[in-house]
């Protein structure tokens, strides 16, 4: 059939502006055909080109002496962890697909991020996720939540990778537009880093993996537009269908092939599928590439070149092979029972040439397509809503009538409540490397010798020491909504604090910037300010950004989501004995608060944007607590120093819900070997802490605070050591081993039965999902 005429309507349907079309004409020197228009549509979409954010992303710190592969060079960054070993990790989103088809959207998000890791030559060893939904009172939200969790569980469990932690938050702003951000981490030797470049003119290009279908068609373009009911229905076919068993075969085969040295370049077919993998590898290699679509395995009849190029069918790889070593590729993929096809070769003319049965159907300069997408500097202005939210004064917040009831209410708030309903569906112990399971400040995994990809058959055996890695994902979207700069600084600080509380020194960070439509100046201002805060904090903590993802157009017809710059961070635990969990340990242990109890420079005393303000007063207002990066850094160094002395038995940071919630979680969050709760009572005396309001003292969310325990004998020395390092430290209580949490403030005494607190904290989400 003849291709349709390229009309302004067709151009608009492809999400290409008139100005961008003029640029395409300049690049090609002629009018594009429909297939070429589709190629530009996906490659110049925000999802693939970052055309609205590239200038901002360049402000991130991306270099350090430990960086092996920097952000933007490849599919994922790689950081040195000593002894010739590296860690690759990345955070990606699958938001719009999960809103349309929650199970497959989430499942294929997991598959895609895993491919990004083993494409680097690393063996994936652990996953995490960061999820956002509307209110659980909504049947539709419960359906989305159930489907997303099932999809993540299905893919991770089937492929045999532990999902070791994450976060789940609920807020009305995510109604209809959930966020599904998935993190994966893998390990490798320095010598095993693989590159995604089409090197070597004349080298053959192999397609590996299942046949191409019509699922996932133009998914990158779908992710680069506002999500509406109409667009969701139209783009249901843009959601891919995943097969974790096929991915497992593909991963093992690719890692085995990489060990042979036969691979000149490797790239997964993720967003924009075959189009992206071909033009990006050619652009990185400074070469060209030619493929014939008739050689591409196809599972649907009568597929057009347009469909084959833009399909995002899953579990597919593009491999550039050193000429003369084709038989090794065929042997390994036949061994793993994986489909393969030799579809083209590397050329030296810089062009991406696509043929179909020998007939040229697309000719585009590869580097222009991959690297020279339009770059926009969008208008920005401070959002009007901030005038109202900043107007909140401490006097406007009524005194808390019943702090005892407030704590139980906070612990049952889905954002704070235990996420066991989620993680009990994940196999977080597979591979037998999980040291700290979901439920503490950060996950910790043991990286054993068998975690690394195999060496070539003729390579001498090497001794690989055990390593211990901690990982976390964090973001307080409400704080970012109320102050994108301060809230984003605090997001990085909380991620680093969670690692430090687990005994790890942070190595590096990855981010997933989830925001609304960048054409709206107020929403773009949120993004600019957020990036400024993230960059400043990552610089302060020495945690370079190794890569990540930008997900824009996250909004429904009512409005945009709260700006959500999710941060994933990885740290290294130097010694096994430094691994620290959050729950209280032994009777008579001293409980110490590190950091200033309440930031007196904050006019709202930590109540701005707090969980208490939302649950008790129904207000998402105020200025969030400021984040002092110098004080945060001092706290991290002091805590790591204390952990290294062996004095610290537990450590837990104060975040949502403040000090009272942190104390309660330390009392109720431990599980015994039989998977039953171990409740540990404490007596707390806050008389020495200076604060004019009880609600701010108990539930304010000032940053830079950690609750630790030591033995009675070590308490005095620990406090003095912290003070010498410039960190406020005060003993606030004792572990009693009883059945209650008791807090005394002067003449006032509050007492909570731990079994009641545990019940609402542990069971709230499960009960909501039974509705």
XYZ file of C-alpha atoms in Angstrom:
771
model
C 0.000 0.000 0.000
C 1.275 3.512 -0.745
C 2.252 5.520 2.311
C -0.030 8.414 3.259
C 0.900 11.945 2.368
C 2.791 13.882 5.061
C 0.262 16.554 5.978
C 0.271 19.011 8.892
C -2.289 16.756 10.566
C -0.038 13.690 10.248
C 2.909 15.688 11.587
C 0.857 16.835 14.579
C -0.337 13.290 15.256
C 3.321 12.330 15.632
C 3.894 14.986 18.278
C 6.191 16.996 16.029
C 5.889 20.781 15.993
C 6.083 22.801 12.761
C 9.493 24.110 13.869
C 10.746 20.595 14.510
C 9.484 19.506 11.116
C 11.494 22.298 9.499
C 14.530 20.989 11.340
C 13.852 17.484 10.013
C 13.769 18.915 6.492
C 17.181 20.494 7.137
C 18.631 17.237 8.464
C 17.358 15.161 5.556
C 17.560 17.783 2.820
C 14.146 16.580 1.656
C 10.738 15.602 2.957
C 10.589 12.469 5.114
C 8.394 9.534 4.324
C 6.003 8.206 6.980
C 8.522 5.706 8.353
C 11.182 8.379 8.722
C 8.656 10.697 10.344
C 7.900 7.970 12.877
C 11.612 7.502 13.524
C 12.036 11.214 14.296
C 8.853 11.193 16.352
C 10.144 8.645 18.848
C 13.790 9.709 18.880
C 12.944 13.376 19.335
C 10.307 12.698 21.977
C 11.047 13.892 25.486
C 11.337 10.290 26.654
C 14.284 9.584 24.326
C 15.889 12.981 23.705
C 15.290 14.938 26.951
C 14.801 17.972 24.736
C 13.145 19.976 27.526
C 15.533 18.916 30.290
C 18.950 18.256 28.751
C 20.264 21.695 29.684
C 19.154 21.250 33.284
C 20.645 17.757 33.597
C 24.071 19.104 32.685
C 24.151 20.917 36.040
C 24.303 17.623 37.963
C 27.671 16.594 39.407
C 28.630 13.514 37.386
C 32.329 13.041 38.053
C 34.375 11.679 40.932
C 37.506 9.543 41.243
C 35.239 6.517 41.661
C 33.295 6.987 38.410
C 34.053 4.312 35.812
C 31.176 5.050 33.420
C 29.630 8.503 33.811
C 26.055 9.644 33.359
C 24.982 9.890 29.736
C 27.776 7.740 28.339
C 25.877 4.450 28.322
C 22.679 2.780 29.488
C 23.719 2.992 33.166
C 26.559 4.471 35.186
C 29.238 2.376 36.874
C 31.039 3.232 40.124
C 34.166 1.670 41.592
C 33.694 -0.197 44.877
C 37.312 -1.242 45.326
C 39.380 -4.345 44.541
C 38.836 -3.933 40.804
C 35.063 -4.296 41.217
C 32.260 -2.003 40.108
C 28.569 -1.496 40.672
C 26.087 -0.453 37.974
C 22.695 0.934 38.960
C 19.890 3.007 37.521
C 16.339 4.203 38.184
C 13.707 4.295 35.407
C 9.979 4.986 35.147
C 7.044 3.235 33.511
C 4.340 5.627 34.637
C 1.956 5.983 31.697
C 2.034 2.296 30.723
C 1.239 1.359 34.335
C -1.708 3.736 34.396
C -3.150 2.039 31.311
C -2.212 -1.602 32.004
C -0.895 -1.777 35.586
C 0.340 -5.377 35.545
C 2.182 -5.318 32.218
C 3.198 -1.691 32.600
C 4.973 -2.392 35.877
C 6.325 -5.788 34.808
C 7.933 -4.453 31.643
C 9.334 -1.521 33.609
C 11.233 -4.072 35.688
C 12.370 -5.912 32.567
C 13.611 -2.739 30.933
C 15.734 -1.591 33.859
C 17.265 -5.059 34.265
C 18.333 -4.981 30.600
C 19.970 -1.595 31.157
C 22.141 -3.237 33.813
C 23.250 -6.405 32.046
C 23.816 -4.422 28.843
C 26.659 -2.807 30.804
C 28.245 -6.223 31.294
C 27.056 -6.373 34.912
C 25.095 -9.202 36.486
C 21.883 -7.790 38.044
C 21.593 -8.860 41.689
C 18.832 -6.739 43.260
C 15.852 -4.519 42.466
C 13.885 -1.840 44.322
C 10.847 0.263 43.460
C 9.335 3.639 44.269
C 5.569 3.829 43.804
C 2.983 6.628 44.047
C -0.800 6.285 43.977
C -3.929 8.263 44.830
C -6.074 7.535 47.868
C -6.673 3.882 48.780
C -10.307 4.814 49.385
C -10.733 4.739 45.598
C -11.557 1.342 44.021
C -9.662 2.376 40.881
C -6.541 3.214 42.907
C -6.720 -0.134 44.672
C -6.973 -1.824 41.284
C -3.920 0.054 40.015
C -1.990 -0.633 43.216
C -2.806 -4.345 43.137
C -1.889 -4.649 39.460
C 1.389 -2.762 39.727
C 2.597 -4.733 42.747
C 1.599 -7.990 41.047
C 3.485 -6.995 37.888
C 6.673 -6.110 39.778
C 6.413 -9.297 41.830
C 5.773 -11.478 38.780
C 8.742 -10.242 36.785
C 11.264 -10.109 39.629
C 10.250 -13.441 41.138
C 10.250 -15.234 37.790
C 13.628 -13.936 36.697
C 15.095 -14.792 40.087
C 16.112 -11.342 41.331
C 15.290 -10.139 44.850
C 13.248 -6.976 45.243
C 14.876 -5.853 48.470
C 13.157 -2.589 49.330
C 11.565 0.616 48.151
C 8.848 3.059 49.095
C 5.131 3.568 48.495
C 3.335 6.879 48.968
C -0.296 7.868 48.558
C -1.583 11.331 47.715
C -4.605 12.647 45.775
C -2.297 14.349 43.256
C -1.383 10.932 41.803
C -5.015 10.008 41.179
C -5.200 8.618 37.657
C -1.466 9.062 37.073
C 0.451 6.655 39.310
C 4.231 6.705 39.381
C 6.087 3.436 38.928
C 9.839 3.976 39.272
C 12.021 0.869 39.245
C 15.644 0.567 40.376
C 18.080 -2.204 39.500
C 21.656 -2.854 40.567
C 24.321 -5.149 39.177
C 28.003 -5.871 39.748
C 31.008 -6.537 37.525
C 34.771 -6.370 37.340
C 36.299 -3.237 35.849
C 37.489 -5.283 32.887
C 33.953 -6.449 32.128
C 32.352 -3.083 31.353
C 30.517 -3.388 28.030
C 29.800 -0.513 25.674
C 26.831 0.298 23.486
C 28.744 1.495 20.430
C 28.660 0.158 16.894
C 32.407 -0.200 16.397
C 34.204 -1.727 13.443
C 33.068 -1.058 9.888
C 31.917 -4.324 8.371
C 31.051 -5.920 11.697
C 27.748 -7.813 11.546
C 24.696 -6.666 13.533
C 22.657 -9.331 15.295
C 19.089 -9.170 16.548
C 18.603 -11.449 19.570
C 15.448 -12.321 21.470
C 11.792 -12.995 20.721
C 10.121 -11.915 17.527
C 8.873 -8.360 17.082
C 5.156 -7.744 17.457
C 2.816 -4.795 17.488
C 2.842 -4.449 21.298
C 4.590 -1.385 22.621
C 4.148 0.475 19.359
C 5.517 4.039 19.781
C 5.574 3.731 23.563
C 8.244 6.442 23.891
C 5.974 8.938 22.152
C 3.043 7.878 24.366
C 5.176 8.587 27.463
C 5.840 12.103 26.143
C 2.288 13.442 26.204
C -0.346 14.223 28.803
C -2.254 11.209 30.044
C -5.995 11.491 29.440
C -8.756 8.903 29.232
C -8.816 9.334 25.458
C -5.049 8.998 25.023
C -4.932 6.027 27.382
C -7.543 4.174 25.381
C -5.876 5.048 22.085
C -2.465 3.980 23.366
C -3.400 0.733 25.072
C -1.313 -0.949 22.370
C 1.679 1.145 23.452
C 2.004 -1.010 26.568
C 4.464 -3.824 26.075
C 3.943 -7.433 27.134
C 6.771 -8.955 29.131
C 8.164 -12.483 29.425
C 10.553 -12.760 32.391
C 11.574 -16.296 31.489
C 12.725 -15.098 28.075
C 14.593 -12.242 29.735
C 16.365 -14.672 32.049
C 17.577 -16.645 29.034
C 18.569 -13.442 27.263
C 20.511 -12.179 30.300
C 22.439 -15.414 30.785
C 23.209 -15.747 27.082
C 24.407 -12.137 26.767
C 26.656 -12.405 29.823
C 28.117 -15.659 28.492
C 28.666 -14.082 25.088
C 30.344 -11.010 26.576
C 32.872 -13.268 28.295
C 34.031 -14.579 24.894
C 35.222 -11.187 23.684
C 33.202 -11.578 20.487
C 31.034 -8.545 21.204
C 31.997 -5.149 19.786
C 28.890 -3.406 21.123
C 25.609 -4.243 22.818
C 22.365 -2.353 23.352
C 18.928 -3.347 24.549
C 15.840 -2.473 22.547
C 14.029 -0.372 25.111
C 12.239 2.882 24.385
C 11.830 3.316 20.611
C 12.900 -0.297 20.092
C 14.955 -1.130 17.020
C 15.065 2.519 15.988
C 16.797 3.686 19.146
C 19.206 0.756 19.451
C 20.485 1.139 15.888
C 20.908 4.906 15.688
C 22.301 5.270 19.232
C 24.950 2.579 18.797
C 26.010 4.130 15.500
C 26.128 7.603 17.028
C 28.233 6.405 19.970
C 30.595 4.578 17.637
C 30.933 7.451 15.179
C 29.831 5.039 12.466
C 26.781 4.193 10.424
C 24.533 1.161 10.441
C 22.487 -0.664 7.842
C 19.746 -3.180 8.585
C 17.172 -5.093 6.545
C 13.801 -5.405 8.268
C 12.903 -8.491 6.249
C 15.491 -10.345 8.347
C 13.946 -9.232 11.664
C 11.871 -12.025 13.266
C 8.206 -10.968 13.269
C 5.365 -12.591 15.150
C 2.528 -10.590 13.614
C 1.574 -10.954 9.934
C 2.023 -8.155 7.420
C 3.921 -5.799 9.728
C 4.950 -2.578 8.040
C 8.473 -1.140 8.320
C 6.978 1.629 10.462
C 5.633 -0.932 12.942
C 8.798 -3.035 13.037
C 11.017 -0.032 13.720
C 8.808 1.547 16.385
C 7.663 -1.599 18.201
C 8.824 -1.910 21.804
C 8.332 -5.646 22.120
C 10.323 -6.804 25.121
C 13.413 -8.889 25.839
C 15.216 -7.960 22.600
C 18.881 -7.025 22.187
C 21.030 -5.595 19.411
C 24.574 -6.969 19.347
C 27.457 -5.838 17.147
C 29.825 -8.777 16.678
C 33.459 -8.818 15.656
C 33.548 -10.045 12.085
C 34.571 -13.669 11.852
C 33.106 -14.600 15.237
C 29.511 -15.013 14.161
C 29.529 -18.752 14.871
C 30.197 -18.114 18.582
C 27.122 -15.924 18.760
C 24.968 -18.478 17.015
C 26.283 -21.323 19.182
C 25.596 -19.529 22.475
C 22.136 -18.331 21.545
C 21.192 -21.703 20.153
C 22.374 -23.241 23.421
C 20.014 -20.950 25.334
C 17.225 -21.630 22.827
C 16.990 -17.946 21.936
C 15.932 -16.652 18.527
C 18.622 -14.706 16.685
C 19.041 -13.146 13.274
C 21.853 -11.389 11.475
C 20.069 -8.256 10.292
C 22.760 -5.875 9.073
C 26.247 -4.472 9.417
C 28.219 -1.475 10.634
C 29.035 1.059 7.920
C 31.384 3.993 7.760
C 29.140 6.687 6.306
C 27.425 7.843 9.506
C 23.983 6.966 8.158
C 21.214 4.834 9.602
C 19.962 2.984 6.534
C 16.869 0.814 6.824
C 15.940 -1.592 4.064
C 13.039 -3.951 3.578
C 13.696 -6.871 1.229
C 16.638 -4.876 -0.123
C 14.607 -1.738 -0.822
C 15.743 1.379 1.086
C 12.830 2.720 3.107
C 14.639 5.121 5.485
C 17.956 6.969 5.390
C 18.777 9.254 8.319
C 22.075 10.634 9.708
C 22.518 8.547 12.880
C 24.226 11.176 15.032
C 21.762 13.890 14.026
C 18.908 11.619 15.010
C 20.391 10.394 18.293
C 22.275 13.448 19.562
C 20.931 16.573 17.859
C 17.315 16.653 18.915
C 15.956 20.155 19.521
C 17.009 21.659 22.833
C 14.481 23.856 24.593
C 14.836 26.363 27.401
C 11.253 26.612 28.578
C 9.784 29.635 30.278
C 9.392 29.346 34.019
C 7.686 31.310 36.722
C 6.988 30.724 40.381
C 3.631 28.972 40.828
C 0.762 31.093 42.108
C -0.247 28.457 44.674
C 2.933 29.114 46.685
C 1.605 32.472 47.830
C -1.186 30.674 49.654
C 0.832 27.727 50.956
C 3.601 29.989 52.286
C 1.073 32.101 54.169
C 0.620 29.447 56.855
C 1.831 30.564 60.274
C 2.416 28.498 63.391
C -0.482 30.276 65.084
C -2.761 29.032 62.278
C -2.159 25.427 63.299
C -4.469 24.471 66.176
C -2.874 22.877 69.205
C -3.102 19.107 69.047
C -6.004 17.901 71.169
C -4.891 14.284 71.608
C -1.258 13.413 70.812
C -1.902 9.820 71.829
C -4.573 9.346 69.151
C -2.491 11.300 66.644
C 0.374 8.808 66.768
C -1.907 5.857 66.074
C -3.498 7.807 63.222
C -0.113 8.580 61.689
C 1.036 4.975 61.918
C -2.121 3.900 60.105
C -1.688 6.534 57.388
C -0.867 4.482 54.264
C 2.213 6.544 53.417
C 3.735 5.771 56.840
C 2.131 2.381 57.544
C 4.137 -0.810 57.015
C 4.420 -1.851 53.373
C 4.502 -5.563 54.235
C 1.427 -6.122 52.030
C 3.698 -5.107 49.145
C 7.003 -6.742 49.961
C 5.567 -10.039 51.161
C 4.605 -10.571 47.499
C 8.254 -10.150 46.483
C 10.904 -12.789 46.917
C 13.463 -10.608 48.630
C 15.695 -13.503 49.733
C 16.368 -15.205 46.390
C 20.132 -15.477 45.643
C 20.673 -15.670 49.424
C 22.494 -12.351 49.596
C 19.945 -10.174 51.380
C 21.300 -9.098 54.775
C 18.817 -6.359 55.679
C 15.376 -7.114 54.247
C 12.587 -4.606 53.563
C 11.517 -2.815 56.718
C 14.679 -1.005 57.839
C 16.136 2.326 56.717
C 17.907 0.780 53.726
C 18.337 -2.652 52.207
C 21.760 -4.279 52.520
C 22.972 -7.122 50.301
C 26.053 -9.285 50.436
C 27.813 -9.395 47.073
C 29.443 -12.809 46.867
C 32.006 -14.135 44.410
C 29.302 -15.898 42.391
C 27.439 -12.601 41.939
C 29.793 -11.447 39.185
C 29.680 -12.362 35.497
C 31.857 -15.304 34.494
C 35.371 -14.688 33.247
C 36.600 -15.917 29.863
C 37.445 -19.616 29.847
C 41.174 -18.950 29.463
C 41.328 -16.238 32.160
C 43.188 -17.016 35.394
C 41.007 -17.456 38.458
C 40.737 -14.370 40.618
C 39.945 -13.887 44.281
C 36.871 -11.731 44.731
C 36.222 -10.508 48.288
C 32.703 -10.176 49.639
C 31.239 -6.697 49.439
C 28.226 -5.280 51.260
C 26.079 -2.728 49.441
C 23.242 -0.656 50.889
C 20.555 0.894 48.702
C 17.510 3.092 49.113
C 14.978 5.122 47.121
C 13.428 8.261 48.595
C 11.320 11.338 47.951
C 8.877 13.450 49.951
C 6.690 14.827 47.161
C 4.714 17.100 49.478
C 7.855 18.886 50.648
C 8.972 19.283 47.020
C 5.531 20.636 46.086
C 5.766 23.256 48.838
C 9.389 24.183 48.090
C 11.018 22.360 45.150
C 14.519 23.539 46.035
C 14.500 22.713 49.759
C 12.384 19.610 49.270
C 14.790 18.214 46.687
C 17.827 18.922 48.842
C 16.080 17.090 51.649
C 15.290 14.127 49.367
C 18.993 13.584 48.691
C 19.809 14.127 52.358
C 17.241 11.547 53.476
C 18.543 8.988 50.997
C 22.095 9.489 52.245
C 20.916 9.412 55.875
C 19.132 6.108 55.308
C 22.332 4.563 53.971
C 24.405 5.929 56.830
C 21.878 4.615 59.374
C 22.493 1.184 57.844
C 26.262 1.510 58.214
C 27.105 2.475 54.612
C 28.991 5.411 53.172
C 27.147 6.742 50.093
C 28.869 6.185 46.736
C 26.558 7.711 44.147
C 23.004 8.523 43.153
C 20.543 8.022 40.336
C 17.319 9.961 39.927
C 13.925 9.775 38.293
C 12.445 13.232 37.728
C 8.651 12.832 37.680
C 6.994 16.134 36.778
C 4.087 17.604 34.832
C 3.886 19.282 31.435
C 7.081 21.334 30.792
C 5.170 23.763 28.576
C 3.471 25.101 31.697
C 5.890 27.740 33.104
C 4.837 27.047 36.692
C 5.498 23.332 36.328
C 8.807 23.932 34.589
C 9.810 26.221 37.470
C 9.228 23.300 39.835
C 11.569 21.193 37.713
C 14.314 23.833 37.526
C 14.269 24.474 41.261
C 14.214 20.775 42.008
C 17.244 20.084 39.822
C 19.058 22.960 41.532
C 18.411 21.391 44.930
C 19.331 17.882 43.828
C 22.576 19.038 42.236
C 23.614 21.077 45.265
C 22.941 18.228 47.680
C 24.674 15.571 45.566
C 27.705 17.846 45.349
C 27.695 18.349 49.117
C 27.564 14.627 49.879
C 30.069 13.579 47.218
C 27.476 11.388 45.523
C 27.758 11.954 41.755
C 24.675 11.351 39.661
C 25.398 8.273 37.544
C 22.329 8.596 35.339
C 18.598 8.269 35.609
C 15.401 9.158 33.870
C 13.106 12.106 33.209
C 9.361 11.461 33.119
C 7.313 14.512 32.197
C 3.642 15.013 31.302
C 2.563 13.293 34.521
C -0.870 14.771 34.998
C -4.508 14.012 34.601
C -7.263 16.388 33.478
C -7.510 17.800 37.023
C -3.877 18.853 37.166
C -0.270 17.785 37.588
C 1.141 15.380 40.124
C 3.155 16.727 43.011
C 6.695 17.158 41.674
C 8.452 13.917 42.581
C 12.220 13.765 42.018
C 12.835 10.236 43.249
C 16.436 9.571 44.280
C 18.053 6.153 44.375
C 21.329 5.952 46.261
C 23.905 3.221 46.793
C 26.469 2.969 49.574
C 29.274 0.639 50.596
C 29.502 -0.990 54.025
C 33.178 -1.434 54.834
C 32.818 -4.243 57.380
C 30.099 -6.760 58.124
C 29.913 -5.679 61.757
C 28.993 -2.146 60.651
C 25.615 -3.249 59.241
C 22.982 -1.569 61.397
C 19.200 -1.998 61.539
C 16.587 0.396 62.864
C 14.882 -1.586 65.631
C 15.782 -1.447 69.310
C 17.839 -4.405 70.546
C 18.501 -5.033 74.235
C 16.891 -4.095 77.527
C 18.601 -1.245 79.378
C 20.144 0.163 76.181
C 20.419 3.947 76.089
C 18.378 5.840 73.469
C 20.178 8.890 72.044
C 18.955 11.572 69.662
C 21.612 12.837 67.267
C 20.897 16.199 65.666
C 18.905 19.204 66.774
C 15.527 18.099 68.152
C 13.705 21.038 66.581
C 15.132 23.564 64.154
C 14.495 26.872 65.884
C 15.256 28.738 62.649
C 12.183 27.148 61.080
C 9.144 29.345 61.878
C 6.832 26.321 61.616
C 9.085 24.105 63.785
C 8.984 21.254 61.297
C 5.182 21.196 60.904
C 5.094 22.725 57.415
C 3.993 20.074 54.938
C 4.178 17.469 57.695
C 2.267 14.224 57.875
C 0.601 15.547 61.035
C -0.631 18.658 59.253
C -2.141 16.486 56.535
C -3.728 13.809 58.722
C -4.975 15.960 61.605
C -5.770 19.236 59.907
C -6.301 18.239 56.261
C -3.824 20.840 55.009
C -0.964 20.469 52.516
C 0.507 23.851 53.247
C 3.361 25.709 54.900
C 7.043 25.904 54.164
C 8.790 22.573 54.649
C 11.740 22.347 57.038
C 14.944 23.808 55.599
C 17.781 21.381 54.893
C 21.245 22.409 56.128
C 23.615 20.319 54.020
C 26.665 21.087 56.152
C 24.898 19.855 59.286
C 23.652 16.799 57.425
C 27.192 15.946 56.302
C 28.510 16.359 59.836
C 25.763 14.063 61.128
C 26.628 11.390 58.554
C 30.329 11.482 59.396
C 29.646 11.377 63.128
C 27.224 8.471 62.869
C 29.530 6.443 60.636
C 32.321 7.098 63.104
C 30.181 5.900 66.004
C 29.135 2.800 64.066
C 32.800 2.045 63.324
C 33.580 2.058 67.057
C 31.032 -0.719 67.587
C 28.988 1.363 70.004
C 25.818 1.733 67.903
C 23.276 -1.093 68.165
C 20.472 0.518 66.140
C 19.941 3.659 64.071
C 16.806 5.128 62.524
C 16.310 8.515 60.915
C 13.419 10.836 61.708
C 11.363 11.508 58.582
C 7.590 11.473 57.945
C 5.758 11.719 61.247
C 8.756 13.030 63.152
C 10.361 11.799 66.358
C 7.334 9.999 67.814
C 6.794 7.934 64.663
C 10.514 7.109 64.479
C 10.477 5.895 68.088
C 7.361 3.828 67.511
C 8.880 2.226 64.406
C 11.996 1.316 66.390
C 9.724 -0.416 68.918
C 7.533 -2.388 66.498
C 9.381 -2.984 63.214
C 11.524 -6.012 64.056
C 10.465 -9.465 62.927
C 11.784 -12.594 64.635
C 13.146 -15.628 62.811
C 9.592 -17.023 62.809
C 8.350 -13.887 61.030
C 6.411 -12.700 64.060
C 6.755 -9.193 65.495
C 9.131 -8.492 68.361
C 7.761 -5.545 70.322
C 10.265 -3.659 72.463
C 9.027 -1.119 74.987
C 10.864 2.066 75.908
C 10.629 4.989 78.280
C 11.380 8.396 76.759
C 11.931 11.691 78.599
C 11.919 14.787 76.362
C 12.083 17.362 79.145
C 15.564 18.529 78.082
C 14.495 19.222 74.520
C 13.578 22.843 74.019
C 10.376 23.304 72.007
C 7.389 25.568 72.655
C 4.834 23.120 71.229
C 4.227 19.472 72.014
C 2.959 18.685 68.514
C 6.142 20.098 66.936
C 8.354 18.214 69.383
C 6.632 14.892 68.793
C 5.610 15.130 65.140
C 7.613 17.936 63.528
C 9.802 16.818 60.635
C 12.993 18.826 61.084
C 15.839 17.287 59.107
C 19.166 15.933 60.260
C 17.986 13.736 63.156
C 18.728 10.107 63.950
C 17.668 7.956 66.903
C 20.405 5.534 67.951
C 20.884 3.066 70.803
C 24.032 2.042 72.602
C 24.709 -0.014 75.684
C 24.432 1.852 78.962
C 28.202 1.713 79.351
C 28.849 3.266 75.909
C 26.241 6.047 76.059
C 28.304 8.790 77.661
C 31.278 8.313 75.344
C 29.026 8.215 72.268
C 27.369 11.500 73.229
C 30.700 13.200 73.866
C 32.176 11.899 70.610
C 29.216 13.235 68.627
C 29.504 16.640 70.277
C 33.237 16.772 69.518
C 32.336 16.238 65.879
C 29.908 19.157 65.974
C 26.677 17.155 66.217
C 24.072 17.753 68.901
C 23.514 14.613 70.979
C 21.294 13.992 73.991
C 20.109 10.909 75.782
C 16.326 10.749 75.629
C 15.429 7.367 77.094
C 16.001 3.707 77.859
C 14.911 0.437 76.283
C 12.737 -1.311 78.875
C 11.654 -4.404 76.987
C 8.113 -3.810 78.235
C 4.885 -3.633 76.292
C 4.434 0.129 76.071
C 5.956 3.211 74.504
C 6.048 5.857 77.243
C 6.948 9.477 76.542
C 7.271 12.049 79.329
C 7.385 15.788 78.664
C 7.568 17.600 81.976
C 4.384 16.814 83.876
C 2.736 15.211 80.879
C 2.939 11.458 80.363
C 1.814 9.655 77.201
C 1.625 5.883 76.985
C 0.799 3.617 74.050
C 0.276 -0.129 73.999
C 2.718 -1.485 71.460
C 0.434 -4.261 70.284
C -2.172 -1.649 69.354
C 0.368 0.507 67.516
C 1.733 -2.516 65.691
C -1.730 -3.627 64.643
C -2.663 -0.363 62.914
C 0.819 0.080 61.434
C 1.157 -3.491 60.138
C -2.374 -4.181 58.916
C -3.801 -0.920 57.559
C -2.850 -1.403 53.919
C -3.926 -5.057 53.865
C -7.299 -4.124 55.358
C -7.721 -1.346 52.795
C -6.998 -3.774 49.972
C -9.677 -6.173 51.254
C -12.433 -3.621 50.624
